[in-house]
PDB file of C-alpha atoms and ligand atoms in Angstrom:
ATOM      1  CA  MET A   1      35.288 -35.562 -43.998  1.00 59.00           C
ATOM      2  CA  ALA A   2      33.403 -38.730 -44.161  1.00 65.00           C
ATOM      3  CA  ILE A   3      29.900 -38.848 -45.126  1.00 66.00           C
ATOM      4  CA  LYS A   4      27.662 -41.517 -44.095  1.00 69.00           C
ATOM      5  CA  THR A   5      25.597 -43.444 -46.597  1.00 60.00           C
ATOM      6  CA  ASN A   6      21.897 -43.485 -45.811  1.00 60.00           C
ATOM      7  CA  ASN A   7      21.643 -47.167 -45.395  1.00 41.00           C
ATOM      8  CA  SER A   8      20.991 -46.616 -41.681  1.00 38.00           C
ATOM      9  CA  ILE A   9      17.528 -45.256 -42.309  1.00 44.00           C
ATOM     10  CA  ALA A  10      14.901 -47.344 -41.058  1.00 42.00           C
ATOM     11  CA  THR A  11      12.759 -49.039 -43.902  1.00 44.00           C
ATOM     12  CA  ASN A  12       9.379 -48.797 -42.194  1.00 52.00           C
ATOM     13  CA  VAL A  13       6.935 -47.255 -44.317  1.00 52.00           C
ATOM     14  CA  ALA A  14       5.029 -44.648 -42.882  1.00 62.00           C
ATOM     15  CA  ASN A  15       1.243 -44.697 -43.497  1.00 70.00           C
ATOM     16  CA  ILE A  16       0.532 -41.057 -44.442  1.00 70.00           C
ATOM     17  CA  SER A  17      -2.736 -42.052 -46.179  1.00 74.00           C
ATOM     18  CA  MET A  18      -4.743 -41.346 -42.922  1.00 80.00           C
ATOM     19  CA  TYR A  19      -3.796 -37.753 -43.105  1.00 85.00           C
ATOM     20  CA  THR A  20      -5.771 -35.101 -45.176  1.00 87.00           C
ATOM     21  CA  GLY A  21      -2.637 -33.232 -46.062  1.00 93.00           C
ATOM     22  CA  THR A  22      -0.766 -34.400 -49.160  1.00 95.00           C
ATOM     23  CA  LEU A  23       3.107 -34.664 -49.273  1.00 96.00           C
ATOM     24  CA  PHE A  24       4.564 -33.109 -52.509  1.00 97.00           C
ATOM     25  CA  ILE A  25       8.057 -34.013 -53.429  1.00 97.00           C
ATOM     26  CA  ILE A  26       9.384 -31.106 -55.488  1.00 97.00           C
ATOM     27  CA  SER A  27      12.743 -31.576 -57.444  1.00 96.00           C
ATOM     28  CA  ALA A  28      14.558 -29.782 -60.035  1.00 95.00           C
ATOM     29  CA  PRO A  29      18.100 -28.849 -61.346  1.00 94.00           C
ATOM     30  CA  SER A  30      19.125 -25.928 -59.242  1.00 90.00           C
ATOM     31  CA  GLY A  31      17.875 -22.678 -60.792  1.00 91.00           C
ATOM     32  CA  ALA A  32      14.872 -24.259 -62.580  1.00 95.00           C
ATOM     33  CA  GLY A  33      12.597 -22.194 -60.478  1.00 95.00           C
ATOM     34  CA  LYS A  34      11.401 -24.636 -57.874  1.00 95.00           C
ATOM     35  CA  SER A  35      11.953 -22.358 -54.760  1.00 92.00           C
ATOM     36  CA  SER A  36      10.218 -19.469 -56.543  1.00 95.00           C
ATOM     37  CA  LEU A  37       7.292 -21.548 -57.353  1.00 97.00           C
ATOM     38  CA  ILE A  38       6.943 -22.924 -53.992  1.00 96.00           C
ATOM     39  CA  ARG A  39       7.164 -19.437 -52.423  1.00 95.00           C
ATOM     40  CA  ALA A  40       4.578 -18.127 -55.002  1.00 97.00           C
ATOM     41  CA  TYR A  41       2.198 -20.985 -54.182  1.00 97.00           C
ATOM     42  CA  LEU A  42       2.517 -20.339 -50.398  1.00 96.00           C
ATOM     43  CA  ASN A  43       1.886 -16.695 -50.766  1.00 95.00           C
ATOM     44  CA  GLN A  44      -1.295 -17.431 -52.424  1.00 93.00           C
ATOM     45  CA  GLN A  45      -2.294 -20.189 -49.884  1.00 89.00           C
ATOM     46  CA  PRO A  46      -0.476 -19.556 -46.677  1.00 86.00           C
ATOM     47  CA  HIS A  47      -2.578 -21.454 -44.479  1.00 84.00           C
ATOM     48  CA  GLN A  48      -3.237 -24.672 -46.638  1.00 89.00           C
ATOM     49  CA  ALA A  49       0.695 -25.573 -47.060  1.00 94.00           C
ATOM     50  CA  LYS A  50       4.189 -25.255 -45.777  1.00 93.00           C
ATOM     51  CA  VAL A  51       7.611 -26.210 -46.925  1.00 93.00           C
ATOM     52  CA  SER A  52       9.397 -28.674 -44.770  1.00 93.00           C
ATOM     53  CA  ILE A  53      12.529 -27.208 -43.469  1.00 93.00           C
ATOM     54  CA  SER A  54      15.570 -29.342 -43.985  1.00 92.00           C
ATOM     55  CA  HIS A  55      18.539 -29.738 -41.981  1.00 95.00           C
ATOM     56  CA  THR A  56      21.857 -29.045 -43.780  1.00 97.00           C
ATOM     57  CA  THR A  57      25.461 -28.792 -42.972  1.00 97.00           C
ATOM     58  CA  ARG A  58      26.240 -26.069 -45.609  1.00 95.00           C
ATOM     59  CA  GLU A  59      26.783 -22.636 -44.568  1.00 95.00           C
ATOM     60  CA  PRO A  60      24.005 -20.189 -44.696  1.00 95.00           C
ATOM     61  CA  ARG A  61      23.971 -17.915 -47.797  1.00 90.00           C
ATOM     62  CA  PRO A  62      23.596 -14.287 -47.384  1.00 91.00           C
ATOM     63  CA  GLY A  63      19.951 -13.588 -46.105  1.00 92.00           C
ATOM     64  CA  GLU A  64      19.175 -17.129 -44.980  1.00 94.00           C
ATOM     65  CA  THR A  65      18.301 -17.613 -41.504  1.00 95.00           C
ATOM     66  CA  HIS A  66      18.313 -20.663 -39.260  1.00 96.00           C
ATOM     67  CA  GLY A  67      14.854 -22.256 -38.836  1.00 93.00           C
ATOM     68  CA  GLU A  68      13.458 -20.406 -41.873  1.00 91.00           C
ATOM     69  CA  HIS A  69      15.358 -21.528 -44.771  1.00 90.00           C
ATOM     70  CA  TYR A  70      17.102 -24.476 -43.247  1.00 94.00           C
ATOM     71  CA  TYR A  71      18.132 -25.779 -39.893  1.00 96.00           C
ATOM     72  CA  PHE A  72      21.983 -25.154 -40.140  1.00 97.00           C
ATOM     73  CA  VAL A  73      23.896 -27.752 -38.084  1.00 97.00           C
ATOM     74  CA  ASP A  74      27.282 -29.096 -38.099  1.00 97.00           C
ATOM     75  CA  HIS A  75      28.449 -32.375 -39.386  1.00 95.00           C
ATOM     76  CA  LYS A  76      28.505 -33.997 -35.841  1.00 96.00           C
ATOM     77  CA  HIS A  77      25.017 -32.703 -34.836  1.00 96.00           C
ATOM     78  CA  PHE A  78      23.700 -34.070 -38.276  1.00 97.00           C
ATOM     79  CA  GLU A  79      25.227 -37.432 -37.768  1.00 96.00           C
ATOM     80  CA  SER A  80      23.628 -37.593 -34.335  1.00 96.00           C
ATOM     81  CA  LEU A  81      20.187 -37.037 -35.689  1.00 95.00           C
ATOM     82  CA  ILE A  82      21.001 -39.870 -38.372  1.00 95.00           C
ATOM     83  CA  ASP A  83      21.610 -42.040 -35.507  1.00 95.00           C
ATOM     84  CA  LYS A  84      18.622 -41.146 -33.692  1.00 93.00           C
ATOM     85  CA  ASN A  85      16.691 -42.191 -36.943  1.00 90.00           C
ATOM     86  CA  ALA A  86      15.125 -38.584 -37.085  1.00 92.00           C
ATOM     87  CA  PHE A  87      15.173 -38.290 -40.778  1.00 93.00           C
ATOM     88  CA  VAL A  88      12.730 -39.771 -43.236  1.00 91.00           C
ATOM     89  CA  GLU A  89      15.510 -39.267 -45.698  1.00 91.00           C
ATOM     90  CA  TYR A  90      18.789 -37.489 -46.229  1.00 93.00           C
ATOM     91  CA  ALA A  91      21.411 -37.211 -48.766  1.00 89.00           C
ATOM     92  CA  ASN A  92      24.839 -35.944 -49.701  1.00 89.00           C
ATOM     93  CA  VAL A  93      24.368 -32.984 -52.201  1.00 84.00           C
ATOM     94  CA  PHE A  94      27.234 -30.732 -53.454  1.00 81.00           C
ATOM     95  CA  ASP A  95      29.427 -32.192 -50.590  1.00 87.00           C
ATOM     96  CA  HIS A  96      27.100 -31.601 -47.856  1.00 94.00           C
ATOM     97  CA  TYR A  97      24.408 -33.262 -45.954  1.00 95.00           C
ATOM     98  CA  TYR A  98      20.805 -32.378 -46.403  1.00 93.00           C
ATOM     99  CA  GLY A  99      17.896 -34.092 -44.561  1.00 93.00           C
ATOM    100  CA  THR A 100      14.314 -34.008 -43.873  1.00 92.00           C
ATOM    101  CA  SER A 101      12.962 -34.686 -40.438  1.00 90.00           C
ATOM    102  CA  LYS A 102       9.940 -37.081 -39.729  1.00 88.00           C
ATOM    103  CA  ALA A 103       8.576 -34.867 -37.127  1.00 85.00           C
ATOM    104  CA  GLU A 104       8.553 -31.908 -39.133  1.00 81.00           C
ATOM    105  CA  ILE A 105       6.374 -33.355 -41.994  1.00 89.00           C
ATOM    106  CA  GLU A 106       4.109 -35.751 -40.091  1.00 87.00           C
ATOM    107  CA  GLN A 107       2.736 -32.970 -37.789  1.00 85.00           C
ATOM    108  CA  SER A 108       1.480 -30.829 -40.414  1.00 90.00           C
ATOM    109  CA  LEU A 109       0.096 -33.647 -42.541  1.00 91.00           C
ATOM    110  CA  SER A 110      -2.095 -34.756 -39.761  1.00 87.00           C
ATOM    111  CA  GLN A 111      -3.424 -31.220 -39.505  1.00 89.00           C
ATOM    112  CA  GLY A 112      -4.622 -31.212 -43.170  1.00 90.00           C
ATOM    113  CA  ILE A 113      -1.733 -28.901 -44.271  1.00 93.00           C
ATOM    114  CA  ASN A 114       0.049 -29.991 -47.475  1.00 96.00           C
ATOM    115  CA  VAL A 115       3.838 -30.160 -47.119  1.00 96.00           C
ATOM    116  CA  PHE A 116       6.306 -29.561 -49.830  1.00 96.00           C
ATOM    117  CA  LEU A 117       9.601 -31.305 -49.905  1.00 95.00           C
ATOM    118  CA  ASP A 118      12.154 -29.401 -51.807  1.00 90.00           C
ATOM    119  CA  ILE A 119      14.551 -32.363 -52.279  1.00 89.00           C
ATOM    120  CA  ASP A 120      16.938 -33.609 -54.878  1.00 89.00           C
ATOM    121  CA  TRP A 121      16.265 -37.034 -56.584  1.00 93.00           C
ATOM    122  CA  GLN A 122      18.135 -39.098 -54.176  1.00 89.00           C
ATOM    123  CA  GLY A 123      15.887 -37.937 -51.384  1.00 89.00           C
ATOM    124  CA  ALA A 124      12.932 -38.363 -53.382  1.00 94.00           C
ATOM    125  CA  ARG A 125      13.603 -41.875 -54.105  1.00 94.00           C
ATOM    126  CA  GLN A 126      13.805 -42.595 -50.279  1.00 91.00           C
ATOM    127  CA  VAL A 127      10.687 -40.710 -49.550  1.00 93.00           C
ATOM    128  CA  ARG A 128       8.605 -42.622 -52.344  1.00 94.00           C
ATOM    129  CA  LYS A 129       9.786 -45.878 -50.871  1.00 91.00           C
ATOM    130  CA  LYS A 130       8.686 -44.889 -47.348  1.00 88.00           C
ATOM    131  CA  MET A 131       5.541 -42.909 -48.199  1.00 89.00           C
ATOM    132  CA  PRO A 132       4.189 -44.137 -51.584  1.00 91.00           C
ATOM    133  CA  GLN A 133       1.269 -41.900 -51.212  1.00 91.00           C
ATOM    134  CA  ALA A 134       3.406 -38.852 -51.837  1.00 95.00           C
ATOM    135  CA  LYS A 135       3.190 -36.917 -55.173  1.00 97.00           C
ATOM    136  CA  SER A 136       6.171 -35.902 -56.820  1.00 98.00           C
ATOM    137  CA  ILE A 137       6.843 -33.243 -59.279  1.00 98.00           C
ATOM    138  CA  PHE A 138       9.737 -32.474 -61.342  1.00 98.00           C
ATOM    139  CA  ILE A 139      10.457 -28.838 -62.443  1.00 98.00           C
ATOM    140  CA  LEU A 140      12.316 -28.243 -65.810  1.00 97.00           C
ATOM    141  CA  PRO A 141      13.824 -25.339 -67.397  1.00 97.00           C
ATOM    142  CA  PRO A 142      12.983 -24.431 -71.023  1.00 97.00           C
ATOM    143  CA  SER A 143      16.590 -24.861 -71.925  1.00 96.00           C
ATOM    144  CA  LEU A 144      20.139 -25.389 -70.463  1.00 95.00           C
ATOM    145  CA  LYS A 145      21.019 -21.983 -71.619  1.00 95.00           C
ATOM    146  CA  GLU A 146      18.116 -20.402 -69.695  1.00 96.00           C
ATOM    147  CA  LEU A 147      18.989 -22.390 -66.542  1.00 95.00           C
ATOM    148  CA  GLU A 148      22.480 -20.915 -66.540  1.00 93.00           C
ATOM    149  CA  ASN A 149      20.819 -17.462 -67.237  1.00 93.00           C
ATOM    150  CA  ARG A 150      18.560 -17.765 -63.990  1.00 92.00           C
ATOM    151  CA  LEU A 151      21.559 -18.926 -61.867  1.00 91.00           C
ATOM    152  CA  ILE A 152      23.349 -15.868 -62.844  1.00 92.00           C
ATOM    153  CA  LYS A 153      20.422 -13.542 -62.440  1.00 91.00           C
ATOM    154  CA  ARG A 154      19.841 -15.079 -58.992  1.00 87.00           C
ATOM    155  CA  GLY A 155      23.228 -13.748 -57.927  1.00 85.00           C
ATOM    156  CA  GLN A 156      23.719 -16.045 -54.955  1.00 85.00           C
ATOM    157  CA  ASP A 157      26.453 -18.147 -56.240  1.00 85.00           C
ATOM    158  CA  ASN A 158      29.791 -17.563 -57.591  1.00 89.00           C
ATOM    159  CA  SER A 159      31.008 -18.556 -60.993  1.00 90.00           C
ATOM    160  CA  ALA A 160      32.678 -21.673 -59.611  1.00 91.00           C
ATOM    161  CA  VAL A 161      29.547 -22.805 -57.931  1.00 90.00           C
ATOM    162  CA  ILE A 162      27.342 -21.931 -60.901  1.00 91.00           C
ATOM    163  CA  ALA A 163      29.599 -24.112 -63.184  1.00 91.00           C
ATOM    164  CA  LYS A 164      29.410 -27.034 -60.623  1.00 91.00           C
ATOM    165  CA  ARG A 165      25.580 -26.665 -60.501  1.00 88.00           C
ATOM    166  CA  MET A 166      25.453 -26.628 -64.396  1.00 90.00           C
ATOM    167  CA  GLN A 167      27.625 -29.625 -64.656  1.00 90.00           C
ATOM    168  CA  LYS A 168      25.204 -31.622 -62.236  1.00 91.00           C
ATOM    169  CA  ALA A 169      22.136 -30.452 -63.944  1.00 93.00           C
ATOM    170  CA  GLN A 170      21.786 -32.958 -66.600  1.00 93.00           C
ATOM    171  CA  ALA A 171      22.516 -35.704 -64.034  1.00 93.00           C
ATOM    172  CA  GLU A 172      19.622 -34.422 -62.034  1.00 94.00           C
ATOM    173  CA  ILE A 173      17.385 -33.894 -65.004  1.00 96.00           C
ATOM    174  CA  SER A 174      17.966 -37.526 -66.235  1.00 96.00           C
ATOM    175  CA  HIS A 175      15.937 -38.535 -63.169  1.00 97.00           C
ATOM    176  CA  TYR A 176      12.623 -36.773 -64.344  1.00 97.00           C
ATOM    177  CA  ASN A 177      11.005 -40.152 -65.289  1.00 97.00           C
ATOM    178  CA  GLU A 178      10.838 -41.090 -61.663  1.00 97.00           C
ATOM    179  CA  TYR A 179       8.203 -38.310 -61.053  1.00 98.00           C
ATOM    180  CA  ASP A 180       4.523 -38.278 -61.095  1.00 98.00           C
ATOM    181  CA  TYR A 181       4.195 -34.757 -62.811  1.00 98.00           C
ATOM    182  CA  ILE A 182       6.572 -32.654 -64.904  1.00 98.00           C
ATOM    183  CA  ILE A 183       6.301 -28.829 -65.087  1.00 98.00           C
ATOM    184  CA  ILE A 184       8.300 -26.978 -67.696  1.00 98.00           C
ATOM    185  CA  ASN A 185       8.914 -23.590 -66.045  1.00 98.00           C
ATOM    186  CA  ASP A 186       9.176 -21.392 -69.045  1.00 98.00           C
ATOM    187  CA  ASP A 187       6.190 -18.786 -68.398  1.00 98.00           C
ATOM    188  CA  PHE A 188       6.084 -18.332 -64.654  1.00 98.00           C
ATOM    189  CA  ASP A 189       2.462 -17.924 -64.188  1.00 98.00           C
ATOM    190  CA  ALA A 190       1.567 -20.758 -66.371  1.00 98.00           C
ATOM    191  CA  SER A 191       3.803 -22.937 -64.275  1.00 98.00           C
ATOM    192  CA  LEU A 192       2.087 -21.818 -61.186  1.00 98.00           C
ATOM    193  CA  ASN A 193      -1.239 -22.540 -62.612  1.00 97.00           C
ATOM    194  CA  ALA A 194       0.044 -26.036 -63.271  1.00 98.00           C
ATOM    195  CA  LEU A 195       1.213 -26.451 -59.934  1.00 98.00           C
ATOM    196  CA  ASN A 196      -2.212 -25.345 -58.411  1.00 97.00           C
ATOM    197  CA  ALA A 197      -3.866 -27.828 -60.715  1.00 97.00           C
ATOM    198  CA  ILE A 198      -1.697 -30.792 -59.336  1.00 97.00           C
ATOM    199  CA  ILE A 199      -2.357 -29.792 -55.699  1.00 96.00           C
ATOM    200  CA  THR A 200      -6.188 -29.265 -56.355  1.00 95.00           C
ATOM    201  CA  ALA A 201      -6.353 -32.738 -57.904  1.00 96.00           C
ATOM    202  CA  ALA A 202      -4.522 -34.451 -54.869  1.00 95.00           C
ATOM    203  CA  SER A 203      -6.885 -32.833 -52.547  1.00 92.00           C
ATOM    204  CA  LEU A 204      -9.870 -34.287 -54.326  1.00 94.00           C
ATOM    205  CA  GLU A 205      -8.768 -37.949 -54.307  1.00 93.00           C
ATOM    206  CA  GLN A 206     -11.477 -40.158 -53.259  1.00 93.00           C
ATOM    207  CA  GLN A 207      -9.441 -41.540 -50.126  1.00 89.00           C
ATOM    208  CA  LYS A 208      -8.983 -37.953 -48.829  1.00 90.00           C
ATOM    209  CA  GLN A 209     -12.521 -36.744 -49.734  1.00 93.00           C
ATOM    210  CA  ALA A 210     -13.838 -39.791 -47.717  1.00 93.00           C
ATOM    211  CA  ILE A 211     -12.027 -38.391 -44.618  1.00 91.00           C
ATOM    212  CA  ILE A 212     -12.988 -34.752 -44.987  1.00 90.00           C
ATOM    213  CA  ASN A 213     -16.556 -35.487 -45.836  1.00 95.00           C
ATOM    214  CA  LYS A 214     -17.269 -38.638 -43.628  1.00 94.00           C
ATOM    215  CA  GLN A 215     -20.375 -37.183 -42.176  1.00 96.00           C
ATOM    216  CA  LEU A 216     -21.897 -35.849 -45.509  1.00 97.00           C
ATOM    217  CA  LEU A 217     -21.165 -39.426 -46.896  1.00 96.00           C
ATOM    218  CA  ALA A 218     -22.740 -41.093 -43.983  1.00 96.00           C
ATOM    219  CA  ASP A 219     -25.862 -38.919 -44.334  1.00 96.00           C
ATOM    220  CA  LEU A 220     -26.021 -39.405 -47.971  1.00 96.00           C
ATOM    221  CA  LEU A 221     -25.903 -43.117 -47.717  1.00 96.00           C
ATOM    222  CA  SER A 222     -28.179 -43.279 -44.641  1.00 94.00           C
ATOM    223  CA  THR A 223     -31.318 -45.407 -45.211  1.00 85.00           C
ATOM    224  CA  GLN A 224     -33.516 -42.801 -43.481  1.00 70.00           C
ATOM    225  CA  SER A 225     -35.497 -40.934 -46.294  1.00 59.00           C
ATOM    226  CA  ASN A 226     -36.753 -37.437 -45.977  1.00 58.00           C
TER     227      ASN A 226
HETATM  228  P1  LIG B   1      18.513 -24.566 -55.027  1.00 75.57           P
HETATM  229  O1  LIG B   1      18.184 -26.048 -55.602  1.00 75.57           O
HETATM  230  O2  LIG B   1      19.575 -23.730 -56.034  1.00 75.57           O
HETATM  231  O3  LIG B   1      17.116 -23.983 -54.609  1.00 75.57           O
HETATM  232  O4  LIG B   1      19.332 -24.714 -54.007  1.00 75.57           O
HETATM  233  P2  LIG B   1      18.970 -25.317 -52.613  1.00 75.57           P
HETATM  234  O5  LIG B   1      20.151 -24.986 -51.491  1.00 75.57           O
HETATM  235  O6  LIG B   1      17.858 -24.564 -52.075  1.00 75.57           O
HETATM  236  O7  LIG B   1      18.834 -26.841 -52.637  1.00 75.57           O
HETATM  237  C1  LIG B   1      19.841 -27.537 -53.317  1.00 75.57           C
HETATM  238  C2  LIG B   1      19.385 -29.007 -53.323  1.00 75.57           C
HETATM  239  O8  LIG B   1      19.236 -29.606 -52.114  1.00 75.57           O
HETATM  240  C3  LIG B   1      18.257 -29.159 -54.301  1.00 75.57           C
HETATM  241  O9  LIG B   1      18.488 -29.913 -55.270  1.00 75.57           O
HETATM  242  C4  LIG B   1      17.177 -29.633 -53.244  1.00 75.57           C
HETATM  243  O10 LIG B   1      16.080 -30.073 -53.805  1.00 75.57           O
HETATM  244  C5  LIG B   1      18.031 -30.230 -52.235  1.00 75.57           C
HETATM  245  N1  LIG B   1      17.332 -30.428 -50.953  1.00 75.57           N
HETATM  246  C6  LIG B   1      16.915 -29.432 -50.182  1.00 75.57           C
HETATM  247  N2  LIG B   1      16.281 -30.022 -49.164  1.00 75.57           N
HETATM  248  C7  LIG B   1      16.596 -31.337 -49.174  1.00 75.57           C
HETATM  249  C8  LIG B   1      16.059 -32.223 -48.318  1.00 75.57           C
HETATM  250  O11 LIG B   1      15.555 -32.100 -47.218  1.00 75.57           O
HETATM  251  N3  LIG B   1      16.198 -33.531 -48.711  1.00 75.57           N
HETATM  252  C9  LIG B   1      16.896 -33.894 -49.974  1.00 75.57           C
HETATM  253  N4  LIG B   1      16.961 -35.119 -50.415  1.00 75.57           N
HETATM  254  N5  LIG B   1      17.388 -32.809 -50.750  1.00 75.57           N
HETATM  255  C10 LIG B   1      17.146 -31.568 -50.464  1.00 75.57           C
HETATM  256  P1  LIG B   2      15.703 -23.112 -57.759  1.00 75.57           P
HETATM  257  O1  LIG B   2      14.975 -23.138 -56.393  1.00 75.57           O
HETATM  258  O2  LIG B   2      14.932 -24.311 -58.566  1.00 75.57           O
HETATM  259  O3  LIG B   2      17.000 -23.320 -57.642  1.00 75.57           O
HETATM  260  P2  LIG B   2      14.834 -20.444 -58.052  1.00 75.57           P
HETATM  261  O4  LIG B   2      13.417 -20.513 -57.716  1.00 75.57           O
HETATM  262  O5  LIG B   2      15.925 -19.855 -57.104  1.00 75.57           O
HETATM  263  O6  LIG B   2      15.191 -21.937 -58.577  1.00 75.57           O
HETATM  264  O7  LIG B   2      14.862 -19.671 -59.463  1.00 75.57           O
HETATM  265  C1  LIG B   2      16.192 -19.339 -60.183  1.00 75.57           C
HETATM  266  C2  LIG B   2      16.020 -17.886 -60.538  1.00 75.57           C
HETATM  267  O8  LIG B   2      15.318 -17.960 -61.801  1.00 75.57           O
HETATM  268  C3  LIG B   2      15.480 -16.957 -59.630  1.00 75.57           C
HETATM  269  O9  LIG B   2      16.158 -15.727 -59.905  1.00 75.57           O
HETATM  270  C4  LIG B   2      14.082 -16.693 -60.135  1.00 75.57           C
HETATM  271  O10 LIG B   2      13.489 -15.418 -59.897  1.00 75.57           O
HETATM  272  C5  LIG B   2      14.102 -17.237 -61.619  1.00 75.57           C
HETATM  273  N1  LIG B   2      12.976 -17.763 -62.314  1.00 75.57           N
HETATM  274  C6  LIG B   2      12.243 -18.632 -61.649  1.00 75.57           C
HETATM  275  N2  LIG B   2      11.269 -18.976 -62.727  1.00 75.57           N
HETATM  276  C7  LIG B   2      11.360 -18.245 -63.787  1.00 75.57           C
HETATM  277  C8  LIG B   2      10.700 -18.159 -64.979  1.00 75.57           C
HETATM  278  N3  LIG B   2       9.691 -18.912 -65.353  1.00 75.57           N
HETATM  279  N4  LIG B   2      11.019 -17.254 -65.925  1.00 75.57           N
HETATM  280  C9  LIG B   2      12.108 -16.454 -65.406  1.00 75.57           C
HETATM  281  N5  LIG B   2      12.892 -16.452 -64.474  1.00 75.57           N
HETATM  282  C10 LIG B   2      12.399 -17.440 -63.483  1.00 75.57           C
HETATM  283  P1  LIG B   3      21.177 -25.632 -51.769  1.00 75.57           P
HETATM  284  O1  LIG B   3      22.773 -25.869 -51.124  1.00 75.57           O
HETATM  285  O2  LIG B   3      21.384 -24.781 -52.916  1.00 75.57           O
HETATM  286  O3  LIG B   3      20.222 -24.973 -50.719  1.00 75.57           O
HETATM  287  O4  LIG B   3      20.764 -27.030 -51.827  1.00 75.57           O
HETATM  288  C1  LIG B   3      21.409 -28.060 -52.726  1.00 75.57           C
HETATM  289  C2  LIG B   3      20.568 -29.269 -53.050  1.00 75.57           C
HETATM  290  O5  LIG B   3      20.266 -29.862 -51.971  1.00 75.57           O
HETATM  291  C3  LIG B   3      19.339 -28.877 -53.744  1.00 75.57           C
HETATM  292  O6  LIG B   3      19.209 -29.659 -54.914  1.00 75.57           O
HETATM  293  C4  LIG B   3      18.361 -29.142 -52.826  1.00 75.57           C
HETATM  294  O7  LIG B   3      17.051 -29.625 -53.326  1.00 75.57           O
HETATM  295  C5  LIG B   3      18.995 -30.275 -51.973  1.00 75.57           C
HETATM  296  N1  LIG B   3      18.305 -30.341 -50.650  1.00 75.57           N
HETATM  297  C6  LIG B   3      18.131 -29.311 -49.967  1.00 75.57           C
HETATM  298  N2  LIG B   3      17.519 -30.110 -48.558  1.00 75.57           N
HETATM  299  C7  LIG B   3      17.555 -31.279 -48.877  1.00 75.57           C
HETATM  300  C8  LIG B   3      17.375 -32.273 -48.052  1.00 75.57           C
HETATM  301  O8  LIG B   3      16.721 -32.160 -46.957  1.00 75.57           O
HETATM  302  N3  LIG B   3      17.486 -33.538 -48.399  1.00 75.57           N
HETATM  303  C9  LIG B   3      18.051 -33.769 -49.691  1.00 75.57           C
HETATM  304  N4  LIG B   3      18.103 -35.071 -49.958  1.00 75.57           N
HETATM  305  N5  LIG B   3      18.433 -33.051 -50.382  1.00 75.57           N
HETATM  306  C10 LIG B   3      18.100 -31.544 -50.098  1.00 75.57           C
END
């Protein structure tokens, strides 16, 4: 089955700096704990953030539902979306297409909702190019042995799939230096605190505060003295 390369994606840069929500790109070798960290964060802050639901051509795993974990589509449908320029990025991961739709993220950012992209390093590169204001976070496991233990413990992939993910882990990890932030997910609560700190810092950036507190700043700078 032929897989298209992503050269067909338009190179226009989306200006997300006018939005008060922040776009977070989160990558990790499979099993490092990225989905668990995102889930835990969303449980704490359900109204302030969401995960962008990707489209994929892979089969749903037991318990995964269309529209919640992914939009599960066939190869032909995915390629029609590529042709319609519907993706901000897409990539071939583990022999399947995965992609992030533009509409999905821009709507939330414009409403001040932070959006997490759980995407691999190839997708991260594409998004960074098009949306340089995005913050990128790389999650690392404390060791390769622990990474394998977590994939086994998760109990969702058979041993051949786990072996393939372990084989790809170091290639994924080698891209750590393309990211703004690194979290070593050893103690889960400490990692969750680190994630919170990054998100809080992003929300306090001057450019966002200037939009959120436009009226206050105008009042503080007005010449009228009380
Ligand atoms: P996990 O990594 O074991 O949680 O497995 P998943 O099936 O949830 O994700 C597999 C890989 O696909 C991960 O590396 C994700 O970061 C990546 N991925 C998921 N969605 C997207 C997407 O929309 N774009 C890109 N580029 N990568 C994605
Ligand atoms: P990813 O989304 O990066 O593939 P998951 O979030 O599915 O990873 O985590 C893989 C497994 O590791 C899950 O069973 C999860 O409960 C477990 N896990 C995640 N973080 C930790 C941690 N800090 N310590 C121990 N186990 C963890
Ligand atoms: P899984 O099949 O385990 O759900 O995902 C496999 C890999 O695909 C993960 O590394 C995940 O981050 C990545 N992935 C998931 N969705 C997307 C996406 O929309 N775009 C890209 N580029 N990668 C994705």
